[in-house]
XYZ file of C-alpha atoms in Angstrom:
595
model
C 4.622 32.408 16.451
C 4.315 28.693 15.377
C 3.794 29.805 12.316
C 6.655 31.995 11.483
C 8.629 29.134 12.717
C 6.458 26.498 10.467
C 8.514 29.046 7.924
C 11.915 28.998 9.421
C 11.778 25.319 8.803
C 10.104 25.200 5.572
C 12.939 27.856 4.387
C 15.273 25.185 5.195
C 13.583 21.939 3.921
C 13.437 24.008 0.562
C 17.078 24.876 1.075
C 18.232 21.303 1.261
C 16.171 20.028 -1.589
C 17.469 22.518 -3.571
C 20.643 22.083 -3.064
C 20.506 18.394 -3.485
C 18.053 18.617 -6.116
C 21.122 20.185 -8.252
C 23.091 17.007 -7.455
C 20.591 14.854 -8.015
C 19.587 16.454 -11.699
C 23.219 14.805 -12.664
C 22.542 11.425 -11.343
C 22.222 8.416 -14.545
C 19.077 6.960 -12.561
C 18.492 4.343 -15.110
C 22.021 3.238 -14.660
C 21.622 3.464 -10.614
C 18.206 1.674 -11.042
C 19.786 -1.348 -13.191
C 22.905 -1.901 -10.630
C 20.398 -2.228 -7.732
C 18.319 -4.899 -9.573
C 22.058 -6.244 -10.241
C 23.239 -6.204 -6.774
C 19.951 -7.542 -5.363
C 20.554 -10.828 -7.639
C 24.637 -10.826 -6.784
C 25.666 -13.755 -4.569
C 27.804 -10.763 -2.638
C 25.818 -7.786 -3.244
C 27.789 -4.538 -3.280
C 30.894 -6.296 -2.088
C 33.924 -7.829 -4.052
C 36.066 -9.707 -2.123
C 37.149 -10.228 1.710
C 40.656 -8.370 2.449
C 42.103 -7.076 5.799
C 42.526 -3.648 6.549
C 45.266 -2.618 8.802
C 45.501 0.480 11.216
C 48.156 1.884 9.336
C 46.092 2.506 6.237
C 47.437 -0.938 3.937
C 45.257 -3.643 2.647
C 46.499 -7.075 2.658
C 45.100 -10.087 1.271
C 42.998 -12.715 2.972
C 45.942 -14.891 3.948
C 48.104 -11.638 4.803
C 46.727 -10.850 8.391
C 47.973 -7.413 9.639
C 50.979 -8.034 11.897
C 50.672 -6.760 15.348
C 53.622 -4.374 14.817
C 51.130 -1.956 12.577
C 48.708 -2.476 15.051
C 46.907 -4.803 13.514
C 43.476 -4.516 11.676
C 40.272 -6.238 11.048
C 38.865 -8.134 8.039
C 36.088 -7.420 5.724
C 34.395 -6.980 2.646
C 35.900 -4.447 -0.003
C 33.338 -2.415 -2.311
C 32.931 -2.833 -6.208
C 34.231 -0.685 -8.210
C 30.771 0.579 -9.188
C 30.119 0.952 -5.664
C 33.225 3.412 -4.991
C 32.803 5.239 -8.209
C 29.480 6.281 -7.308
C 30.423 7.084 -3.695
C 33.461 9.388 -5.550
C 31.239 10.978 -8.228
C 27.829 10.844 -6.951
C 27.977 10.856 -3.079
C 25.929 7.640 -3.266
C 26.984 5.133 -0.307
C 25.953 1.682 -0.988
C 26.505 -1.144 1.960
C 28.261 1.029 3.898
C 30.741 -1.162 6.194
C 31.384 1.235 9.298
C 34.285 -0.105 10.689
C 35.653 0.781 7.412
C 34.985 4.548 7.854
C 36.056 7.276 9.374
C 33.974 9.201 11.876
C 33.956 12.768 10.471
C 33.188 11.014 6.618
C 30.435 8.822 7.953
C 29.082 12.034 10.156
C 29.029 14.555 6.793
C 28.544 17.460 7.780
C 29.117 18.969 4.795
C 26.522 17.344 3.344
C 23.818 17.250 5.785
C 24.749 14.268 7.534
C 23.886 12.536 3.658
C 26.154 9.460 4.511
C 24.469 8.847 7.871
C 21.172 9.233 6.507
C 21.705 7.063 3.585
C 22.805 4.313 5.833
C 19.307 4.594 7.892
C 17.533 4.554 4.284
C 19.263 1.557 3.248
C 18.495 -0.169 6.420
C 15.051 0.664 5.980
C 14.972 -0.728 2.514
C 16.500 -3.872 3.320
C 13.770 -4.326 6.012
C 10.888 -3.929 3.094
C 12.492 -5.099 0.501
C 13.914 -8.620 1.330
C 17.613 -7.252 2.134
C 17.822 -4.961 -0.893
C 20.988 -4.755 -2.461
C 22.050 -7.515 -0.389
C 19.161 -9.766 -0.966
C 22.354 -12.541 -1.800
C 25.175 -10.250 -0.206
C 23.608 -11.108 3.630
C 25.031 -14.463 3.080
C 28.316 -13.629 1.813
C 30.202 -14.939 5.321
C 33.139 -12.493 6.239
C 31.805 -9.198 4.353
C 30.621 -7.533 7.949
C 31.850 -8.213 11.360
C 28.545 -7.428 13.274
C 31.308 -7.686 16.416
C 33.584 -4.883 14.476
C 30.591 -2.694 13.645
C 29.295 -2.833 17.272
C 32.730 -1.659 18.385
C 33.159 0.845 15.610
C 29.317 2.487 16.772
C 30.428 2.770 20.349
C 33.557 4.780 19.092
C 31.733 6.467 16.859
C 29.377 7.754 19.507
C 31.699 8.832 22.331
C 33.106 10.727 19.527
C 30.338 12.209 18.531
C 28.277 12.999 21.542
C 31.578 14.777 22.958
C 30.276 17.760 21.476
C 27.754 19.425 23.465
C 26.840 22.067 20.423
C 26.424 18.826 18.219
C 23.832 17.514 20.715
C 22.281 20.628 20.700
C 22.188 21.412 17.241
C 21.170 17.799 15.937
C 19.295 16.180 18.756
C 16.676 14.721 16.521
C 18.787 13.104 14.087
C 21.265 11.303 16.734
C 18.413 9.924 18.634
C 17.134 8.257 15.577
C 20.515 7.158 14.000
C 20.784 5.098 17.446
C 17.795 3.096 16.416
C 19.803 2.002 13.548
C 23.645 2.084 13.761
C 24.523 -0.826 15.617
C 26.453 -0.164 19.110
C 24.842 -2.891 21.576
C 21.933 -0.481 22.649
C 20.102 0.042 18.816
C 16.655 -0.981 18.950
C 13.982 0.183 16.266
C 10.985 -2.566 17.031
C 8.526 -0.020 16.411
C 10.089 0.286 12.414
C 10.379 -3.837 12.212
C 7.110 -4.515 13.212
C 6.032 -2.285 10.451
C 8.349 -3.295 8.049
C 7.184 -7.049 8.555
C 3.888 -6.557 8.500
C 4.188 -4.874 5.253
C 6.456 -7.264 3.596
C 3.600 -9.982 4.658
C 0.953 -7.620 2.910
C 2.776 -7.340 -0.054
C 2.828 -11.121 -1.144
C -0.349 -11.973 1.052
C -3.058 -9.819 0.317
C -5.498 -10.837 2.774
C -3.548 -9.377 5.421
C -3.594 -5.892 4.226
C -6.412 -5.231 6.818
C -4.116 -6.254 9.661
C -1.180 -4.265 7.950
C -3.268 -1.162 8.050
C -4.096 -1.459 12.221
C -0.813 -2.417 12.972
C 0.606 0.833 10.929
C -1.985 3.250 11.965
C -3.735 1.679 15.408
C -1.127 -0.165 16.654
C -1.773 -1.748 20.400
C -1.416 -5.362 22.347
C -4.305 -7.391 20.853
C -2.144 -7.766 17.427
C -0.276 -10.298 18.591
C -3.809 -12.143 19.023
C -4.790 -10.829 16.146
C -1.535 -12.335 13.934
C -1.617 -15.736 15.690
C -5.630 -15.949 14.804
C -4.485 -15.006 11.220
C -1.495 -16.985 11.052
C -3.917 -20.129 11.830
C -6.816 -19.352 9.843
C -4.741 -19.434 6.862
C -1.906 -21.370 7.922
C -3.057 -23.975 4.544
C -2.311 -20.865 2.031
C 1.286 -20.141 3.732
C 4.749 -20.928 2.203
C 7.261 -21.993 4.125
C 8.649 -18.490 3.565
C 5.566 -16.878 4.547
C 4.858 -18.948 8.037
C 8.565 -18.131 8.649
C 7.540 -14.066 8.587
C 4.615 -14.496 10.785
C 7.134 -16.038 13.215
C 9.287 -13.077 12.857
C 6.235 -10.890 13.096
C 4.555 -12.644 16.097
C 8.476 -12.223 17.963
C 8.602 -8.642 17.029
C 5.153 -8.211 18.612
C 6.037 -9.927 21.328
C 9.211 -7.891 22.191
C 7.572 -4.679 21.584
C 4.817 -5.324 24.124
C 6.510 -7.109 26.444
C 6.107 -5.723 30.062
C 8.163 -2.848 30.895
C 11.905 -4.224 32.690
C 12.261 -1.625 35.528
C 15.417 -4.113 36.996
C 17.166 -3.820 33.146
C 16.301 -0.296 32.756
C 18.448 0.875 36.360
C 20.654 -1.596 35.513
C 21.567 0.494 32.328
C 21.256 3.598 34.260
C 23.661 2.575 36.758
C 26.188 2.275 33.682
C 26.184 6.229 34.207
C 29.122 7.562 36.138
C 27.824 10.982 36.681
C 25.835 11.257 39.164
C 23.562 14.557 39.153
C 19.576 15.595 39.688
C 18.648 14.043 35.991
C 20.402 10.441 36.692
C 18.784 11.179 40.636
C 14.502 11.913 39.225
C 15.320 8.873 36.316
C 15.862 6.938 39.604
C 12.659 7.957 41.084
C 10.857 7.333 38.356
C 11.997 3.651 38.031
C 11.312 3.230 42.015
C 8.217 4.961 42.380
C 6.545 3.442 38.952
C 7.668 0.310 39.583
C 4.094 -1.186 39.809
C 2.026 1.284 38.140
C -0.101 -0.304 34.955
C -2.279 2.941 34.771
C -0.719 4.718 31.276
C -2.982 8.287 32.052
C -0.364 8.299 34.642
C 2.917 6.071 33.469
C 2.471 8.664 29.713
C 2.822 12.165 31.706
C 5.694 10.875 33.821
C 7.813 9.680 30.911
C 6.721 12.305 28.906
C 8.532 14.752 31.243
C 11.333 12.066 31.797
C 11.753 12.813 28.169
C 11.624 16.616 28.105
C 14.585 16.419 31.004
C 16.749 14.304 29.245
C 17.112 16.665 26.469
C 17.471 19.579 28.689
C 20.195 18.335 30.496
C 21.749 15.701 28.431
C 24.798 18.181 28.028
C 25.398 18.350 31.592
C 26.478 14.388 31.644
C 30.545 15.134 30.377
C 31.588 12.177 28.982
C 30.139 10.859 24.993
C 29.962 7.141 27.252
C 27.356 8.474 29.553
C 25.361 10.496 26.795
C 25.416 7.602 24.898
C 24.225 5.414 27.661
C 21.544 8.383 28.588
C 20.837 8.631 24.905
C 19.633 4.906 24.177
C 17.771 5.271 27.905
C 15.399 7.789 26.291
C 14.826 5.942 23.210
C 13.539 2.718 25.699
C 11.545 5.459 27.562
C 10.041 6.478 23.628
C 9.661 2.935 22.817
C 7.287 2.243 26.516
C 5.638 5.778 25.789
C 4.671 4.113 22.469
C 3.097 1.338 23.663
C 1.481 2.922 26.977
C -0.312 6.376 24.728
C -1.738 3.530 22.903
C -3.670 1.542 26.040
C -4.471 5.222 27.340
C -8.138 5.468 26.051
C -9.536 8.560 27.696
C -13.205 9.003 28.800
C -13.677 12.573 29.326
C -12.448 15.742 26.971
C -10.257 16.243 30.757
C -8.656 13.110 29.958
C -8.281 13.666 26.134
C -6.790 17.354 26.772
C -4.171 15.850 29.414
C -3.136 13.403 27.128
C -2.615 15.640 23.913
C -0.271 17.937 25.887
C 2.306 15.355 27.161
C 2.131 13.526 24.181
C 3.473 17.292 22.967
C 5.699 17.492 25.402
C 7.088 13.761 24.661
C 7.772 15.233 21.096
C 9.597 18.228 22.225
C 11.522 15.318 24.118
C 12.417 13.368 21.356
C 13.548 16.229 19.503
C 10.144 16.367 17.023
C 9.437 19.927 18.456
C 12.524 22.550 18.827
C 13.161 23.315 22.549
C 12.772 27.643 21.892
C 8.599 26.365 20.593
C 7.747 24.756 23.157
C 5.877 28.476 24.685
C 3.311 26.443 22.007
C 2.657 23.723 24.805
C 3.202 26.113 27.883
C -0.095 27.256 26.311
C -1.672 24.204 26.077
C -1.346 23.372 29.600
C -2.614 26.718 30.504
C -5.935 25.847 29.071
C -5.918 22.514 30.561
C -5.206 23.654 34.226
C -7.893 26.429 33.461
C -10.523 25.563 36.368
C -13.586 27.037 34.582
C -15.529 25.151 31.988
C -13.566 25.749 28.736
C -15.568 27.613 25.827
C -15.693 26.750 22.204
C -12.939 29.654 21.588
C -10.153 27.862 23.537
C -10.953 24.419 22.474
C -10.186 26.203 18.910
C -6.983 26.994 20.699
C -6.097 24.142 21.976
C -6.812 22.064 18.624
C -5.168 24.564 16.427
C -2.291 24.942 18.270
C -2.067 21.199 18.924
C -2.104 20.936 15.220
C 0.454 23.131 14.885
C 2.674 20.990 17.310
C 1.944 17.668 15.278
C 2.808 19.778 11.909
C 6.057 20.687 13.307
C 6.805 17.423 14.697
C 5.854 15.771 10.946
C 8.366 18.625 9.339
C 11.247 17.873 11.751
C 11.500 14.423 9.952
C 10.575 15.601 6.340
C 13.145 18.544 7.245
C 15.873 15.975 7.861
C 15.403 13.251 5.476
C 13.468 14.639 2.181
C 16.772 15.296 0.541
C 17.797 11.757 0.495
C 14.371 10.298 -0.233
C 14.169 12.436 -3.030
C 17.536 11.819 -4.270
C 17.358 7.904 -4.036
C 13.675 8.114 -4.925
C 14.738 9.057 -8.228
C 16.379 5.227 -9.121
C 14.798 3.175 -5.694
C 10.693 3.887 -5.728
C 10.159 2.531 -2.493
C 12.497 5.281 -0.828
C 9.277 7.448 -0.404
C 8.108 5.384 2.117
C 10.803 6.388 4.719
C 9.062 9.740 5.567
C 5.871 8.263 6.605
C 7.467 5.385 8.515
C 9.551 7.532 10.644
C 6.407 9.655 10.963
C 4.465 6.693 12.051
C 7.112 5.367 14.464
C 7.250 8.007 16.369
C 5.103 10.079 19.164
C 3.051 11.836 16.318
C 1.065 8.426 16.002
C -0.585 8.750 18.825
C -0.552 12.280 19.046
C -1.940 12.713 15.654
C -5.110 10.303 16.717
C -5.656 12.301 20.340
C -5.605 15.494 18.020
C -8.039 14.238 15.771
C -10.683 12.896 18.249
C -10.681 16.113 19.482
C -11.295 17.966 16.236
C -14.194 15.185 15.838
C -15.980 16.385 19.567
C -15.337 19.773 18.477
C -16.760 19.396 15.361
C -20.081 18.265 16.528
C -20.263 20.721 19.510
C -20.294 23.293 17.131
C -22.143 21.579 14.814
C -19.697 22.449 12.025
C -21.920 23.235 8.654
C -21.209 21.034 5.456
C -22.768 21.166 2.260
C -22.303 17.829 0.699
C -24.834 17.284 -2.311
C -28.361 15.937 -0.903
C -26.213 13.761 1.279
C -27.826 12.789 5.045
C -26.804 13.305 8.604
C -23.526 15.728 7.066
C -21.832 16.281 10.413
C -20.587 12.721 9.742
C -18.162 15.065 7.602
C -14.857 16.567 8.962
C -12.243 17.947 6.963
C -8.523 17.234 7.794
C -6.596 19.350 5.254
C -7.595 22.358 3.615
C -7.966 22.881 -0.348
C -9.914 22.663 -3.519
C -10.550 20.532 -6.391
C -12.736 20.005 -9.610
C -13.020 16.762 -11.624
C -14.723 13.423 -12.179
C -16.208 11.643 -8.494
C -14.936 7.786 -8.208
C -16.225 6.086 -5.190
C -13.943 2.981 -4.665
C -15.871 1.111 -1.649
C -12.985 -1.819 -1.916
C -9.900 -2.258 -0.166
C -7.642 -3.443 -3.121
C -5.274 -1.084 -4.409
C -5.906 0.308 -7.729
C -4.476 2.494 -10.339
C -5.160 6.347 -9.688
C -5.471 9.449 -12.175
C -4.151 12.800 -10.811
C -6.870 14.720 -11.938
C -9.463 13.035 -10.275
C -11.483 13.032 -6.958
C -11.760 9.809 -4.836
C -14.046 8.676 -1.958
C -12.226 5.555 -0.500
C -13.623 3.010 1.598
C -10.295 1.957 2.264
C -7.194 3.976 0.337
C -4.533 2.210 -1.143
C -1.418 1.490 0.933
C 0.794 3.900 -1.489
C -1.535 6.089 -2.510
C -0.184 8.139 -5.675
C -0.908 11.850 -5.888
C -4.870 12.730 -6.893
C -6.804 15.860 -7.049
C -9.202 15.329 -3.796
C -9.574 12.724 -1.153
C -12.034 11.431 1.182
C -11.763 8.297 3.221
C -13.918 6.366 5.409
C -12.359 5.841 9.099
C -8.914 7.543 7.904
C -9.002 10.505 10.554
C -5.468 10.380 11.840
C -3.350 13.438 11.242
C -0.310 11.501 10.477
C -1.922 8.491 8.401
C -0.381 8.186 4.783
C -2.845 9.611 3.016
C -3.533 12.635 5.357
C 0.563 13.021 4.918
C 0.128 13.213 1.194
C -2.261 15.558 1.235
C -0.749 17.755 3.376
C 2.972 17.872 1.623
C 0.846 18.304 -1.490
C -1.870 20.410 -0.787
C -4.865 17.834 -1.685
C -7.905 18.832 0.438
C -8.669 15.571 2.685
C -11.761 14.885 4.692
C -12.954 11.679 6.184
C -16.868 10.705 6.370
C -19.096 7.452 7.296
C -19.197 4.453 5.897
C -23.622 5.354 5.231
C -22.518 8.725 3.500
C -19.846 6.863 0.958
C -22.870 4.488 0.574
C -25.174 7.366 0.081
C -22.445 9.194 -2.602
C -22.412 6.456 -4.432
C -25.142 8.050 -6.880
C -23.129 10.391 -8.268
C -20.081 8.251 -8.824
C -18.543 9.754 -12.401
C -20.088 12.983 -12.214
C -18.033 16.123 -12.352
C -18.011 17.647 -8.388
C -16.537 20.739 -7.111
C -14.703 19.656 -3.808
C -13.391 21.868 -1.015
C -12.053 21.617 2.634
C -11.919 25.369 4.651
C -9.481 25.714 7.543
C -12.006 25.085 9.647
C -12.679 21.384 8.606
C -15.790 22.626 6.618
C -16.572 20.122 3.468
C -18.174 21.315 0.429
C -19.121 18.894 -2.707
C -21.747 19.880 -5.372
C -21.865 18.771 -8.688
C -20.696 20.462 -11.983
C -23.830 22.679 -12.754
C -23.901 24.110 -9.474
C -20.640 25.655 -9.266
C -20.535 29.626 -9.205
C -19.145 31.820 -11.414
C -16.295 32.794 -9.389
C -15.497 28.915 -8.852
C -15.453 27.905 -12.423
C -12.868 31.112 -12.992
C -10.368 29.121 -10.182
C -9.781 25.987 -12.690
C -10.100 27.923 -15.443
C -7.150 30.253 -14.668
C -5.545 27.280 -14.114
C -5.984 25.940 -17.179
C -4.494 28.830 -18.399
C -1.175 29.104 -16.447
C 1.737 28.685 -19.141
C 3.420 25.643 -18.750
């Protein structure tokens, strides 16, 4: 079943690029990629001068205010004309100004919700990229109201979320545009803290260590861990630098602060319907008040979660969705935190905590409500009372894998059409994917999945056949496939140039790691880390080992290797002149294909 539905959504993640792919053939990319180096060094960015805009549909001039008989208006930034020939041509929104917008235009559904997606994208590259295209245009006083585009994003909302088959239909996508469309209730700390951290890694290499735990292990102890940094090298800072650790060290702080139960029923009381959801939300607040134990605080949110989408239709107004709506993403944001301190002892504990982390994705819309018979199952093998055999573990992993495939497809399903597009003229566009990916409840259900395929791997003592390479059980393959070519053992963290067509053991992978033939990476095992997300989208078999068996495969660095992963997590590496027949035929039928 969850594979015939893996297809369903594949069908229509190829549907969408292809469609956009035919827009996107037409696009002048060198042209798009100059104006965005020109906008990024323009004093107002993608703006051109400050105007009002009246509710009749006139534009006066700055000292023209809209006269209350019209209704009056609000005043802004207008676009360039560059800007608004490519929106007219090209479908390409640049500093979109919402209160300048209608709803149904900025919504687009004829497009795939393209507008609303590109203004999450361009958020996201402002927050990596020093502002972006408005690197200069942030200071341009008067171009956005953040007062106007508040208001505009709470009318927007109650708009939108009046239509219970829009809820349904797109539950996914409006949770996560409310992490970035301002309305007084946006919050996306788990994106900033990333996006600082990397921003600090980019012009400060010696953090990249620190970048890499807070993007793939986040938990508390980084805010020790960036203060201890911060002073160690506090003589190597700029000024500009010392001012992002402060940002960094805030955005830490927020993230982890202590869970609000008083602010959180204060916002629930905002809710005028009053029904059996609104009534267990309640009970949760009252009744986990003082809990700090997260094998228990996870579960209960986890179904909080699952609840809130069930029913979120049966609050009638878009107000109280909306209020219901942002509720649930501060219930993701404590899950987030909590899955993180929840470090279970027993394969009991690691079993419970895989299926609500599943069921917390089916709650934030990562999982589609009609496959979620997938994590009825998985809680049947939990609550089995008998010692469970190797068989169901199988299960249980493979159809936990399944769950955290799905969950990583619901975002690529959504968004790849845009990356792709802007990737084409903004490089740094293909880091979206991953960070929603990685901001989300596949994180931590990605690691939970893969400590599990790690016991299960040595209770069955899974058999590799890596060269003359000791203790090989330290071996575990994370994503099937096969490779030939040269072996390059890179047992340093800085990032280097890659070829395609060759096979690399990393002690520590780069942070964008470019396409290759084969990986393998040292301490790398999450399902949803960068590099096991690259191999997966592109079929590059992935395994992780020990830090003794790079150090041992070190002696064949630059020889030709055959390299495979089985579906099973079974490695396989031998060199050159001991590849059969029958595996020498694969690359050479390869070879062969006509271009």
């Amino acid at each position: 079943m969850m594979i015939k539905k893996q297809m369903l959504i594949t069908l229509s993640v190829l549907f969408l690029n292809f469609s956009f792919s035919l827009q996107s053939q037409d696009l002048p990319t060198q042209e798009l990629s100059q104006l965005i180096e020109d906008l990024k060094k323009d004093r107002r960015g993608p703006y051109h001068r400050i105007k009002w805009f009246c509710k009749d549909g006139t534009i006066r001039e700055p000292k023209d205010p809209c006269p209350d008989s019209i209704g009056g208006g609000i005043q802004h930034a207008s676009y360039k004309e560059v800007v608004e020939k490519n929106a007219k041509k090209y479908h390409i929104f640049f500093g979109d100004i919402l209160a300048y917008t209608s709803h149904v235009n900025f919504w687009d559904a004829a497009h795939a919700q393209s507008r609303l997606k590109q203004y999450q994208l361009g958020k996201y590259l402002s927050s990596v990229d020093d502002g972006w295209i408005l690197r200069q245009g942030r200071y341009y006083r008067g171009a956005v109201q953040s007062e106007d585009e508040e208001t505009w994003g709470i009318d927007f909302y109650n708009w939108l979320l009046s239509d219970s088959e829009r809820i349904k239909s797109n539950y996914y996508l409006i949770r996560q545009s409310l992490r970035d469309i301002p309305h007084n209730g946006d919050n996306n700390l788990a994106q900033q803290m990333r996006s600082e951290s990397k921003v600090i890694a980019d012009q400060f290499p010696d953090f990249m260590d620190l970048r890499v735990k807070i993007h793939g292990q986040p938990s508390a102890e980084d805010i020790t861990l960036v203060k201890n940094f911060k002073a160690k090298y506090a003589s190597k800072l700029t000024p500009e630098l010392t001012k992002e650790f402060t940002k960094l060290e805030k955005t830490l702080l927020d993230f982890y602060a202590p869970i609000d139960f008083d602010l959180l029923k204060k916002q629930l009381e905002e809710i005028k319907t009053n029904n059996l959801t609104k009534q267990k939300i309640i009970t949760f607040l009252e009744n986990y008040r003082n809990e700090k134990r997260p094998e228990l605080i996870v579960p209960a949110i986890a179904d909080l979660l699952y609840t809130i989408r069930e029913h979120c239709t049966d609050f009638k107004t878009g107000r109280d969705r909306l209020i219901l709506l942002d509720f649930s993403n501060e219930l993701e944001n404590i899950i987030l935190r909590k899955s993180q301190e929840w470090k279970p002892e027993t394969l009991h504990g690691l079993l419970k905590k895989i299926y609500s982390l599943s069921y917390a994705a089916a709650g934030t819309g990562l999982v589609e409500l009609w496959e979620c018979e997938s994590i009825n199952s998985l809680v049947a093998i939990y609550n089995s009372q008998k010692e469970l055999t190797v068989a169901e573990l199988s299960d249980f992993l493979e159809t936990s894998r399944g769950i955290l495939e799905w969950s990583a497809s619901m975002v690529k399903a959504h968004y790849e059409h845009v990356v792709t597009m802007y990737g084409s003229f903004e490089p740094k566009s293909f880091g979206f994917i991953d960070d929603r990916i990685r901001s989300s409840i596949a994180l931590s259900l990605g690691e939970s999945i893969s400590s599990l395929g790690s016991f299960l791997a040595k209770k069955t003592s899974l058999t590799n056949s890596v060269l003359t390479v000791s203790n090989q059980s330290s071996f575990r393959g994370l994503n099937p496939g096969y490779a030939y070519g040269e072996l390059v053992i890179i047992d340093e963290s800085n990032d280097i140039e890659v070829n395609s067509d060759k096979i690399y053991i990393f002690q520590k992978p780069p942070s964008d790691l470019k396409p290759v033939a084969g990986i393998m990476t040292v301490a790398e095992g999450n399902l949803v880390s960068h590099v096991q997300l690259l191999a997966r989208n592109l079929g590059i078999p992935n395994a992780a080992l020990s830090d003794i068996n790079l150090k041992e495969l070190k002696a064949y660095n630059g020889k030709k290797v055959f390299y495979a992963v089985s579906n099973k997590g079974n490695v396989i590496l031998k060199l050159e002149k001991d590849m059969s027949a029958e595996e020498l035929a694969l690359f050479k039928k390869e070879k062969e294909k006509p271009i």
